[in-house]
Amino acid sequence: MRWTVIVPIVAILVLALTWGRAAGGLLVAVVAAALVAAVIAAVHHAEIVAHRVGEPFGTLILAVAVTVIEVGLIVMLMSAGGEGSESLARDTVFSAFMIVCNGVMGLCLLVGALKHRVLEFRVDGVTAALATLSAVATLALVLPNFTVATPGPTYSTAQLAFAGIASLILYGVFVFMQTVRHRDYFLPVTADGEGDPSEEHADPPTPRTAMASLGLLVLCLVSVVGLAKTASPAIEASIAAVGAPRTTVGVAIALLVLLPETAAAVRAAARNRVQNSFNLALGSALASIGLTIPSIAVVSLLSGSSLALGLGPLQMVLLALTVVITTLTVAPGRATLMQGTVHLVLFGAFLFLAVSP
């Protein structure tokens, strides 16, 4: 049996054995290892299903799978309570935005440019994704600071419902454009064989293999959510013990769920298929906000818990700078080593300021 089959089975067994028990010491390490392995296996199986479906639908499957994991982790940690739990969704979504638009895109551009010098992609699709992402991010993370219906960085019930519906509409229209109306905008610029031929022309998995991966994907997602619930008290205690800011929990969640997808995007860039990399990166960021915020909003309304969405001044500056830099990067339809370096430096600033604000 391959590790991709063993991991989901082991993860669900660890969940069954640890559910309802106080995790400590060695047990925490086992739960954490099973959690990380389940995330990686989940994205692997999502990639198999995506390969069967084909581009650009495949990138949507990956984005939705990552979003399910992200929402599950957030809900489980929010249910544990504690100081700052009301802002966990905001911190995680903002971290995912910064990781994708600066870390993932910067690394893809760096790796691709070092190997192929100049990278080309379709402006139509990338700018459409960036415009939608900017609008959704502003609605979810910036406007709550300027509304007067409720005090603080929060929305009223009606405003939260509107923001959630607007995010879903924008994401739904984007998906329709990406998969139906303007599908060609999101396909690679050329198929000149500069990439890995075995990857570009690999036969899709059989229906039986794809269905097996779909079942294992569901098993992984259940394991991730349950293991996050088991490990949440230990995570809270560790953050408090080292004296790190509460926002680092959101950074850690985003880094964990985006790690496998980052590897897939970088591999595509190394094969001179940066269009696929951007589809993965911007699609993930858009799904992270467009699907996570409405989902968390529903949980907040049903549970009666508060939900702080508005970013602080420092984070809003980083958000605005990221949107401007990303716009300048994608506008020409070509990128080099310089653009990758700029994004990575901005990503480094985000990580440094998250730990030392």
mmCIF file of C-alpha atoms in Angstrom:
data_model
loop_
_atom_site.group_PDB
_atom_site.id
_atom_site.type_symbol
_atom_site.label_atom_id
_atom_site.label_comp_id
_atom_site.label_asym_id
_atom_site.label_seq_id
_atom_site.Cartn_x
_atom_site.Cartn_y
_atom_site.Cartn_z
ATOM 1 C CA MET A 1 0.000 0.000 0.000
ATOM 2 C CA ARG A 2 1.211 3.504 -0.846
ATOM 3 C CA TRP A 3 1.643 6.186 1.794
ATOM 4 C CA THR A 4 -1.244 8.129 0.275
ATOM 5 C CA VAL A 5 -3.545 5.232 1.188
ATOM 6 C CA ILE A 6 -1.968 4.471 4.560
ATOM 7 C CA VAL A 7 -2.029 8.073 5.850
ATOM 8 C CA PRO A 8 -5.833 8.590 5.700
ATOM 9 C CA ILE A 9 -6.400 5.244 7.443
ATOM 10 C CA VAL A 10 -3.836 5.985 10.155
ATOM 11 C CA ALA A 11 -5.166 9.530 10.621
ATOM 12 C CA ILE A 12 -8.742 8.342 11.153
ATOM 13 C CA LEU A 13 -7.491 5.697 13.619
ATOM 14 C CA VAL A 14 -5.539 8.344 15.562
ATOM 15 C CA LEU A 15 -8.668 10.494 15.621
ATOM 16 C CA ALA A 16 -10.780 7.607 16.937
ATOM 17 C CA LEU A 17 -8.250 6.791 19.673
ATOM 18 C CA THR A 18 -7.713 10.383 20.830
ATOM 19 C CA TRP A 19 -11.214 11.863 20.469
ATOM 20 C CA GLY A 20 -12.417 13.284 23.774
ATOM 21 C CA ARG A 21 -9.063 12.776 25.490
ATOM 22 C CA ALA A 22 -6.782 15.506 26.817
ATOM 23 C CA ALA A 23 -3.745 15.508 24.545
ATOM 24 C CA GLY A 24 -0.392 16.056 26.175
ATOM 25 C CA GLY A 25 3.258 15.235 25.673
ATOM 26 C CA LEU A 26 3.838 12.412 23.210
ATOM 27 C CA LEU A 27 0.156 12.246 22.303
ATOM 28 C CA VAL A 28 0.250 15.853 21.082
ATOM 29 C CA ALA A 29 3.201 15.027 18.832
ATOM 30 C CA VAL A 30 1.359 12.028 17.373
ATOM 31 C CA VAL A 31 -1.795 14.088 16.741
ATOM 32 C CA ALA A 32 0.233 16.913 15.159
ATOM 33 C CA ALA A 33 2.109 14.504 12.884
ATOM 34 C CA ALA A 34 -1.137 12.832 11.822
ATOM 35 C CA LEU A 35 -2.714 16.250 11.184
ATOM 36 C CA VAL A 36 0.120 17.439 8.921
ATOM 37 C CA ALA A 37 0.241 14.114 7.069
ATOM 38 C CA ALA A 38 -3.539 14.176 6.548
ATOM 39 C CA VAL A 39 -3.373 17.683 5.052
ATOM 40 C CA ILE A 40 -0.643 16.638 2.604
ATOM 41 C CA ALA A 41 -2.501 13.441 1.670
ATOM 42 C CA ALA A 42 -5.757 15.394 1.193
ATOM 43 C CA VAL A 43 -4.179 17.727 -1.340
ATOM 44 C CA HIS A 44 -2.524 14.760 -3.095
ATOM 45 C CA HIS A 45 -5.871 13.050 -3.585
ATOM 46 C CA ALA A 46 -7.446 16.341 -4.643
ATOM 47 C CA GLU A 47 -4.739 16.603 -7.316
ATOM 48 C CA ILE A 48 -5.607 13.117 -8.607
ATOM 49 C CA VAL A 49 -9.280 14.016 -8.866
ATOM 50 C CA ALA A 50 -8.295 17.332 -10.456
ATOM 51 C CA HIS A 51 -6.163 15.541 -13.062
ATOM 52 C CA ARG A 52 -9.123 13.374 -13.963
ATOM 53 C CA VAL A 53 -11.369 16.419 -14.358
ATOM 54 C CA GLY A 54 -8.759 18.471 -16.262
ATOM 55 C CA GLU A 55 -7.802 22.133 -16.351
ATOM 56 C CA PRO A 56 -8.976 24.649 -15.308
ATOM 57 C CA PHE A 57 -11.583 22.708 -13.307
ATOM 58 C CA GLY A 58 -8.782 20.872 -11.518
ATOM 59 C CA THR A 59 -7.456 23.984 -9.834
ATOM 60 C CA LEU A 60 -10.964 24.679 -8.515
ATOM 61 C CA ILE A 61 -11.094 21.265 -6.858
ATOM 62 C CA LEU A 62 -7.756 21.931 -5.182
ATOM 63 C CA ALA A 63 -8.905 25.359 -3.996
ATOM 64 C CA VAL A 64 -12.158 24.015 -2.547
ATOM 65 C CA ALA A 65 -10.346 21.168 -0.777
ATOM 66 C CA VAL A 66 -7.911 23.599 0.835
ATOM 67 C CA THR A 67 -10.798 25.867 1.846
ATOM 68 C CA VAL A 68 -12.633 22.985 3.542
ATOM 69 C CA ILE A 69 -9.501 22.219 5.554
ATOM 70 C CA GLU A 70 -9.046 25.883 6.454
ATOM 71 C CA VAL A 71 -12.649 26.358 7.586
ATOM 72 C CA GLY A 72 -12.493 23.166 9.630
ATOM 73 C CA LEU A 73 -9.340 24.262 11.437
ATOM 74 C CA ILE A 74 -10.753 27.721 12.145
ATOM 75 C CA VAL A 75 -14.073 26.433 13.476
ATOM 76 C CA MET A 76 -12.401 23.873 15.725
ATOM 77 C CA LEU A 77 -9.999 26.431 17.194
ATOM 78 C CA MET A 78 -12.738 29.042 17.578
ATOM 79 C CA SER A 79 -14.906 26.515 19.425
ATOM 80 C CA ALA A 80 -12.093 26.078 21.951
ATOM 81 C CA GLY A 81 -12.637 29.715 22.955
ATOM 82 C CA GLY A 82 -9.912 31.750 24.585
ATOM 83 C CA GLU A 83 -8.694 35.278 24.099
ATOM 84 C CA GLY A 84 -8.578 36.392 20.467
ATOM 85 C CA SER A 85 -10.718 33.554 19.117
ATOM 86 C CA GLU A 86 -13.145 36.067 17.568
ATOM 87 C CA SER A 87 -10.372 37.336 15.260
ATOM 88 C CA LEU A 88 -8.970 33.936 14.264
ATOM 89 C CA ALA A 89 -10.883 33.822 10.968
ATOM 90 C CA ARG A 90 -9.654 37.282 10.024
ATOM 91 C CA ASP A 91 -6.040 36.453 10.896
ATOM 92 C CA THR A 92 -6.141 33.177 8.948
ATOM 93 C CA VAL A 93 -7.757 34.647 5.839
ATOM 94 C CA PHE A 94 -5.391 37.624 5.803
ATOM 95 C CA SER A 95 -2.423 35.292 6.279
ATOM 96 C CA ALA A 96 -3.608 33.117 3.392
ATOM 97 C CA PHE A 97 -3.926 36.228 1.216
ATOM 98 C CA MET A 98 -0.382 37.362 2.019
ATOM 99 C CA ILE A 99 1.114 33.879 1.725
ATOM 100 C CA VAL A 100 -0.476 33.269 -1.672
ATOM 101 C CA CYS A 101 -0.011 36.683 -3.273
ATOM 102 C CA ASN A 102 3.525 37.213 -1.996
ATOM 103 C CA GLY A 103 5.010 33.937 -0.814
ATOM 104 C CA VAL A 104 3.609 31.499 -3.374
ATOM 105 C CA MET A 105 3.605 33.868 -6.350
ATOM 106 C CA GLY A 106 7.056 35.188 -5.440
ATOM 107 C CA LEU A 107 8.541 31.710 -5.114
ATOM 108 C CA CYS A 108 6.944 30.596 -8.396
ATOM 109 C CA LEU A 109 8.302 33.619 -10.230
ATOM 110 C CA LEU A 110 11.745 33.162 -8.686
ATOM 111 C CA VAL A 111 11.992 29.449 -9.536
ATOM 112 C CA GLY A 112 10.531 29.900 -13.008
ATOM 113 C CA ALA A 113 12.643 32.945 -13.896
ATOM 114 C CA LEU A 114 15.881 31.323 -12.724
ATOM 115 C CA LYS A 115 15.235 28.442 -15.121
ATOM 116 C CA HIS A 116 13.433 30.154 -18.021
ATOM 117 C CA ARG A 117 14.465 33.852 -17.638
ATOM 118 C CA VAL A 118 11.155 35.400 -18.786
ATOM 119 C CA LEU A 119 7.762 33.953 -17.840
ATOM 120 C CA GLU A 120 4.606 34.591 -19.857
ATOM 121 C CA PHE A 121 0.971 34.247 -18.829
ATOM 122 C CA ARG A 122 -2.489 35.419 -19.903
ATOM 123 C CA VAL A 123 -3.281 38.885 -18.603
ATOM 124 C CA ASP A 124 -7.046 38.460 -19.093
ATOM 125 C CA GLY A 125 -7.454 35.650 -16.587
ATOM 126 C CA VAL A 126 -4.905 36.804 -14.023
ATOM 127 C CA THR A 127 -6.207 40.389 -13.837
ATOM 128 C CA ALA A 128 -9.807 39.156 -13.570
ATOM 129 C CA ALA A 129 -8.818 36.978 -10.613
ATOM 130 C CA LEU A 130 -6.883 39.825 -9.001
ATOM 131 C CA ALA A 131 -9.748 42.311 -9.427
ATOM 132 C CA THR A 132 -12.213 39.887 -7.847
ATOM 133 C CA LEU A 133 -9.781 39.094 -5.043
ATOM 134 C CA SER A 134 -9.216 42.791 -4.279
ATOM 135 C CA ALA A 135 -12.953 43.485 -4.100
ATOM 136 C CA VAL A 136 -13.690 40.500 -1.844
ATOM 137 C CA ALA A 137 -10.735 41.270 0.443
ATOM 138 C CA THR A 138 -11.842 44.887 0.848
ATOM 139 C CA LEU A 139 -15.428 43.869 1.651
ATOM 140 C CA ALA A 140 -14.351 41.259 4.185
ATOM 141 C CA LEU A 141 -11.245 42.721 5.823
ATOM 142 C CA VAL A 142 -11.252 46.512 5.401
ATOM 143 C CA LEU A 143 -14.818 47.880 5.407
ATOM 144 C CA PRO A 144 -15.700 46.523 8.893
ATOM 145 C CA ASN A 145 -13.336 49.134 10.336
ATOM 146 C CA PHE A 146 -15.373 51.978 8.831
ATOM 147 C CA THR A 147 -18.969 50.913 9.445
ATOM 148 C CA VAL A 148 -20.856 52.637 12.288
ATOM 149 C CA ALA A 149 -23.671 50.163 12.947
ATOM 150 C CA THR A 150 -21.525 48.287 15.488
ATOM 151 C CA PRO A 151 -18.458 49.342 17.482
ATOM 152 C CA GLY A 152 -15.030 47.999 16.624
ATOM 153 C CA PRO A 153 -13.887 46.012 13.568
ATOM 154 C CA THR A 154 -17.173 44.147 13.245
ATOM 155 C CA TYR A 155 -20.220 43.976 11.005
ATOM 156 C CA SER A 156 -23.824 44.040 12.140
ATOM 157 C CA THR A 157 -25.868 40.931 11.372
ATOM 158 C CA ALA A 158 -27.313 42.484 8.203
ATOM 159 C CA GLN A 159 -23.923 43.772 7.067
ATOM 160 C CA LEU A 160 -22.285 40.406 7.708
ATOM 161 C CA ALA A 161 -24.991 38.675 5.702
ATOM 162 C CA PHE A 162 -24.544 41.143 2.835
ATOM 163 C CA ALA A 163 -20.755 40.744 2.830
ATOM 164 C CA GLY A 164 -21.100 36.962 2.820
ATOM 165 C CA ILE A 165 -23.622 36.945 -0.031
ATOM 166 C CA ALA A 166 -21.572 39.454 -2.042
ATOM 167 C CA SER A 167 -18.454 37.317 -1.595
ATOM 168 C CA LEU A 168 -20.301 34.210 -2.768
ATOM 169 C CA ILE A 169 -21.697 36.047 -5.808
ATOM 170 C CA LEU A 170 -18.290 37.360 -6.829
ATOM 171 C CA TYR A 171 -16.690 33.961 -6.369
ATOM 172 C CA GLY A 172 -19.518 32.207 -8.225
ATOM 173 C CA VAL A 173 -19.292 34.548 -11.211
ATOM 174 C CA PHE A 174 -15.515 34.128 -11.274
ATOM 175 C CA VAL A 175 -15.879 30.339 -11.290
ATOM 176 C CA PHE A 176 -18.420 30.577 -14.133
ATOM 177 C CA MET A 177 -16.041 32.745 -16.132
ATOM 178 C CA GLN A 178 -13.078 30.462 -15.409
ATOM 179 C CA THR A 179 -14.804 27.224 -16.253
ATOM 180 C CA VAL A 180 -17.458 28.132 -18.844
ATOM 181 C CA ARG A 181 -17.661 31.605 -20.356
ATOM 182 C CA HIS A 182 -13.960 32.464 -20.752
ATOM 183 C CA ARG A 183 -12.215 29.175 -20.049
ATOM 184 C CA ASP A 184 -9.434 29.954 -22.529
ATOM 185 C CA TYR A 185 -8.288 32.909 -20.412
ATOM 186 C CA PHE A 186 -6.968 30.487 -17.798
ATOM 187 C CA LEU A 187 -5.225 27.941 -20.005
ATOM 188 C CA PRO A 188 -1.424 28.017 -20.488
ATOM 189 C CA VAL A 189 -0.164 30.495 -23.084
ATOM 190 C CA THR A 190 1.664 27.832 -25.104
ATOM 191 C CA ALA A 191 2.180 24.090 -25.165
ATOM 192 C CA ASP A 192 5.592 24.173 -26.828
ATOM 193 C CA GLY A 193 7.020 21.301 -24.827
ATOM 194 C CA GLU A 194 9.328 23.429 -22.651
ATOM 195 C CA GLY A 195 7.800 21.797 -19.589
ATOM 196 C CA ASP A 196 7.968 18.180 -18.561
ATOM 197 C CA PRO A 197 6.366 16.216 -21.425
ATOM 198 C CA SER A 198 5.543 13.284 -19.193
ATOM 199 C CA GLU A 199 3.564 15.588 -16.943
ATOM 200 C CA GLU A 200 1.845 17.549 -19.688
ATOM 201 C CA HIS A 201 0.759 14.456 -21.596
ATOM 202 C CA ALA A 202 0.294 12.030 -18.724
ATOM 203 C CA ASP A 203 -2.820 9.918 -19.042
ATOM 204 C CA PRO A 204 -5.550 10.900 -16.568
ATOM 205 C CA PRO A 205 -6.294 8.417 -13.805
ATOM 206 C CA THR A 206 -9.013 5.864 -14.396
ATOM 207 C CA PRO A 207 -12.524 6.536 -13.038
ATOM 208 C CA ARG A 208 -11.943 3.858 -10.404
ATOM 209 C CA THR A 209 -8.720 5.510 -9.228
ATOM 210 C CA ALA A 210 -10.357 8.929 -9.177
ATOM 211 C CA MET A 211 -13.309 7.650 -7.119
ATOM 212 C CA ALA A 212 -10.936 5.947 -4.679
ATOM 213 C CA SER A 213 -9.021 9.209 -4.287
ATOM 214 C CA LEU A 214 -12.287 11.067 -3.757
ATOM 215 C CA GLY A 215 -13.200 8.710 -0.922
ATOM 216 C CA LEU A 216 -9.744 9.012 0.645
ATOM 217 C CA LEU A 217 -9.958 12.793 0.268
ATOM 218 C CA VAL A 218 -13.175 12.859 2.314
ATOM 219 C CA LEU A 219 -11.525 10.620 4.920
ATOM 220 C CA CYS A 220 -8.568 13.030 5.133
ATOM 221 C CA LEU A 221 -10.819 16.064 5.528
ATOM 222 C CA VAL A 222 -12.730 14.439 8.380
ATOM 223 C CA SER A 223 -9.443 13.523 10.048
ATOM 224 C CA VAL A 224 -8.053 17.054 9.709
ATOM 225 C CA VAL A 225 -11.086 18.664 11.309
ATOM 226 C CA GLY A 226 -11.248 16.149 14.142
ATOM 227 C CA LEU A 227 -7.512 16.192 14.875
ATOM 228 C CA ALA A 228 -7.556 19.994 14.925
ATOM 229 C CA LYS A 229 -10.225 19.828 17.616
ATOM 230 C CA THR A 230 -8.087 17.417 19.637
ATOM 231 C CA ALA A 231 -4.922 19.499 19.283
ATOM 232 C CA SER A 232 -6.484 22.953 19.794
ATOM 233 C CA PRO A 233 -5.871 23.190 23.587
ATOM 234 C CA ALA A 234 -2.208 22.279 23.128
ATOM 235 C CA ILE A 235 -1.850 24.853 20.335
ATOM 236 C CA GLU A 236 -3.326 27.593 22.523
ATOM 237 C CA ALA A 237 -1.040 26.638 25.411
ATOM 238 C CA SER A 238 2.067 26.627 23.189
ATOM 239 C CA ILE A 239 1.306 30.114 21.814
ATOM 240 C CA ALA A 240 0.840 31.463 25.327
ATOM 241 C CA ALA A 241 4.009 29.748 26.606
ATOM 242 C CA VAL A 242 6.334 31.321 24.033
ATOM 243 C CA GLY A 243 4.659 34.725 24.317
ATOM 244 C CA ALA A 244 3.924 34.986 20.591
ATOM 245 C CA PRO A 245 1.123 37.263 19.322
ATOM 246 C CA ARG A 246 -2.270 35.602 18.996
ATOM 247 C CA THR A 247 -2.226 36.334 15.248
ATOM 248 C CA THR A 248 0.518 33.754 14.733
ATOM 249 C CA VAL A 249 -2.114 31.019 15.112
ATOM 250 C CA GLY A 250 -3.755 32.251 11.908
ATOM 251 C CA VAL A 251 -0.379 32.372 10.166
ATOM 252 C CA ALA A 252 0.366 28.798 11.231
ATOM 253 C CA ILE A 253 -3.014 27.520 9.976
ATOM 254 C CA ALA A 254 -2.575 29.230 6.605
ATOM 255 C CA LEU A 255 0.981 27.937 6.200
ATOM 256 C CA LEU A 256 -0.128 24.401 7.006
ATOM 257 C CA VAL A 257 -3.053 24.230 4.600
ATOM 258 C CA LEU A 258 -1.197 25.964 1.763
ATOM 259 C CA LEU A 259 2.050 23.976 1.991
ATOM 260 C CA PRO A 260 1.098 21.138 -0.413
ATOM 261 C CA GLU A 261 -0.535 23.499 -2.906
ATOM 262 C CA THR A 262 2.560 25.703 -2.837
ATOM 263 C CA ALA A 263 4.665 22.722 -3.870
ATOM 264 C CA ALA A 264 2.311 22.029 -6.804
ATOM 265 C CA ALA A 265 2.451 25.667 -7.940
ATOM 266 C CA VAL A 266 6.254 25.766 -7.766
ATOM 267 C CA ARG A 267 6.534 22.537 -9.765
ATOM 268 C CA ALA A 268 4.332 24.057 -12.466
ATOM 269 C CA ALA A 269 6.476 27.209 -12.567
ATOM 270 C CA ALA A 270 9.638 25.128 -12.906
ATOM 271 C CA ARG A 271 8.092 23.531 -16.027
ATOM 272 C CA ASN A 272 7.441 27.014 -17.457
ATOM 273 C CA ARG A 273 3.695 26.724 -16.814
ATOM 274 C CA VAL A 274 3.333 29.796 -14.640
ATOM 275 C CA GLN A 275 -0.278 30.212 -15.795
ATOM 276 C CA ASN A 276 -1.149 27.062 -13.848
ATOM 277 C CA SER A 277 0.803 28.430 -10.887
ATOM 278 C CA PHE A 278 -1.199 31.650 -10.927
ATOM 279 C CA ASN A 279 -4.448 29.710 -11.301
ATOM 280 C CA LEU A 280 -3.546 27.791 -8.157
ATOM 281 C CA ALA A 281 -2.306 30.817 -6.210
ATOM 282 C CA LEU A 282 -4.974 33.408 -6.980
ATOM 283 C CA GLY A 283 -7.734 30.800 -7.055
ATOM 284 C CA SER A 284 -6.738 29.637 -3.574
ATOM 285 C CA ALA A 285 -6.656 33.176 -2.190
ATOM 286 C CA LEU A 286 -10.037 33.947 -3.731
ATOM 287 C CA ALA A 287 -11.583 30.711 -2.441
ATOM 288 C CA SER A 288 -10.027 31.350 0.973
ATOM 289 C CA ILE A 289 -11.854 34.668 1.315
ATOM 290 C CA GLY A 290 -14.887 34.087 -0.887
ATOM 291 C CA LEU A 291 -15.782 30.753 0.735
ATOM 292 C CA THR A 292 -14.210 30.907 4.199
ATOM 293 C CA ILE A 293 -15.703 34.226 5.288
ATOM 294 C CA PRO A 294 -19.328 33.264 4.414
ATOM 295 C CA SER A 295 -18.863 29.872 6.069
ATOM 296 C CA ILE A 296 -17.456 31.382 9.251
ATOM 297 C CA ALA A 297 -20.178 34.046 9.176
ATOM 298 C CA VAL A 298 -22.859 31.344 9.166
ATOM 299 C CA VAL A 299 -21.166 29.564 12.085
ATOM 300 C CA SER A 300 -20.906 32.864 13.977
ATOM 301 C CA LEU A 301 -24.569 33.739 13.424
ATOM 302 C CA LEU A 302 -25.784 30.274 14.417
ATOM 303 C CA SER A 303 -23.614 30.078 17.521
ATOM 304 C CA GLY A 304 -24.095 33.703 18.550
ATOM 305 C CA SER A 305 -20.344 34.266 18.834
ATOM 306 C CA SER A 306 -18.697 37.551 17.865
ATOM 307 C CA LEU A 307 -16.617 37.821 14.709
ATOM 308 C CA ALA A 308 -13.958 40.513 14.323
ATOM 309 C CA LEU A 309 -13.080 40.986 10.650
ATOM 310 C CA GLY A 310 -11.485 44.417 10.293
ATOM 311 C CA LEU A 311 -7.705 44.540 9.952
ATOM 312 C CA GLY A 312 -5.444 46.811 11.952
ATOM 313 C CA PRO A 313 -3.637 49.771 10.307
ATOM 314 C CA LEU A 314 -0.427 47.767 9.787
ATOM 315 C CA GLN A 315 -2.241 44.910 8.108
ATOM 316 C CA MET A 316 -4.263 47.259 5.894
ATOM 317 C CA VAL A 317 -1.038 48.861 4.642
ATOM 318 C CA LEU A 318 0.397 45.430 3.824
ATOM 319 C CA LEU A 319 -2.854 44.454 2.082
ATOM 320 C CA ALA A 320 -2.913 47.622 -0.048
ATOM 321 C CA LEU A 321 0.777 47.309 -0.915
ATOM 322 C CA THR A 322 0.282 43.674 -1.942
ATOM 323 C CA VAL A 323 -2.613 44.561 -4.253
ATOM 324 C CA VAL A 324 -0.593 47.346 -5.899
ATOM 325 C CA ILE A 325 2.556 45.235 -6.327
ATOM 326 C CA THR A 326 0.604 42.242 -7.652
ATOM 327 C CA THR A 327 -1.228 44.466 -10.136
ATOM 328 C CA LEU A 328 2.085 45.840 -11.433
ATOM 329 C CA THR A 329 3.453 42.281 -11.662
ATOM 330 C CA VAL A 330 0.626 40.806 -13.736
ATOM 331 C CA ALA A 331 -0.272 43.831 -15.910
ATOM 332 C CA PRO A 332 2.449 43.275 -18.590
ATOM 333 C CA GLY A 333 1.736 39.551 -18.979
ATOM 334 C CA ARG A 334 5.452 38.856 -18.511
ATOM 335 C CA ALA A 335 7.560 38.571 -15.368
ATOM 336 C CA THR A 336 11.208 38.140 -14.472
ATOM 337 C CA LEU A 337 13.419 37.528 -11.462
ATOM 338 C CA MET A 338 12.832 41.105 -10.246
ATOM 339 C CA GLN A 339 9.111 40.644 -9.667
ATOM 340 C CA GLY A 340 9.687 37.403 -7.793
ATOM 341 C CA THR A 341 12.237 39.073 -5.516
ATOM 342 C CA VAL A 342 9.893 41.972 -4.707
ATOM 343 C CA HIS A 343 7.071 39.608 -3.715
ATOM 344 C CA LEU A 344 9.346 37.488 -1.535
ATOM 345 C CA VAL A 345 10.739 40.539 0.282
ATOM 346 C CA LEU A 346 7.198 41.701 0.984
ATOM 347 C CA PHE A 347 6.349 38.204 2.223
ATOM 348 C CA GLY A 348 9.364 38.342 4.547
ATOM 349 C CA ALA A 349 8.122 41.675 5.918
ATOM 350 C CA PHE A 350 4.709 40.117 6.608
ATOM 351 C CA LEU A 351 6.217 37.189 8.529
ATOM 352 C CA PHE A 352 8.570 39.436 10.527
ATOM 353 C CA LEU A 353 5.816 41.872 11.488
ATOM 354 C CA ALA A 354 3.471 39.023 12.412
ATOM 355 C CA VAL A 355 5.942 37.875 15.054
ATOM 356 C CA SER A 356 7.222 41.333 16.016
ATOM 357 C CA PRO A 357 4.475 43.893 15.338
#
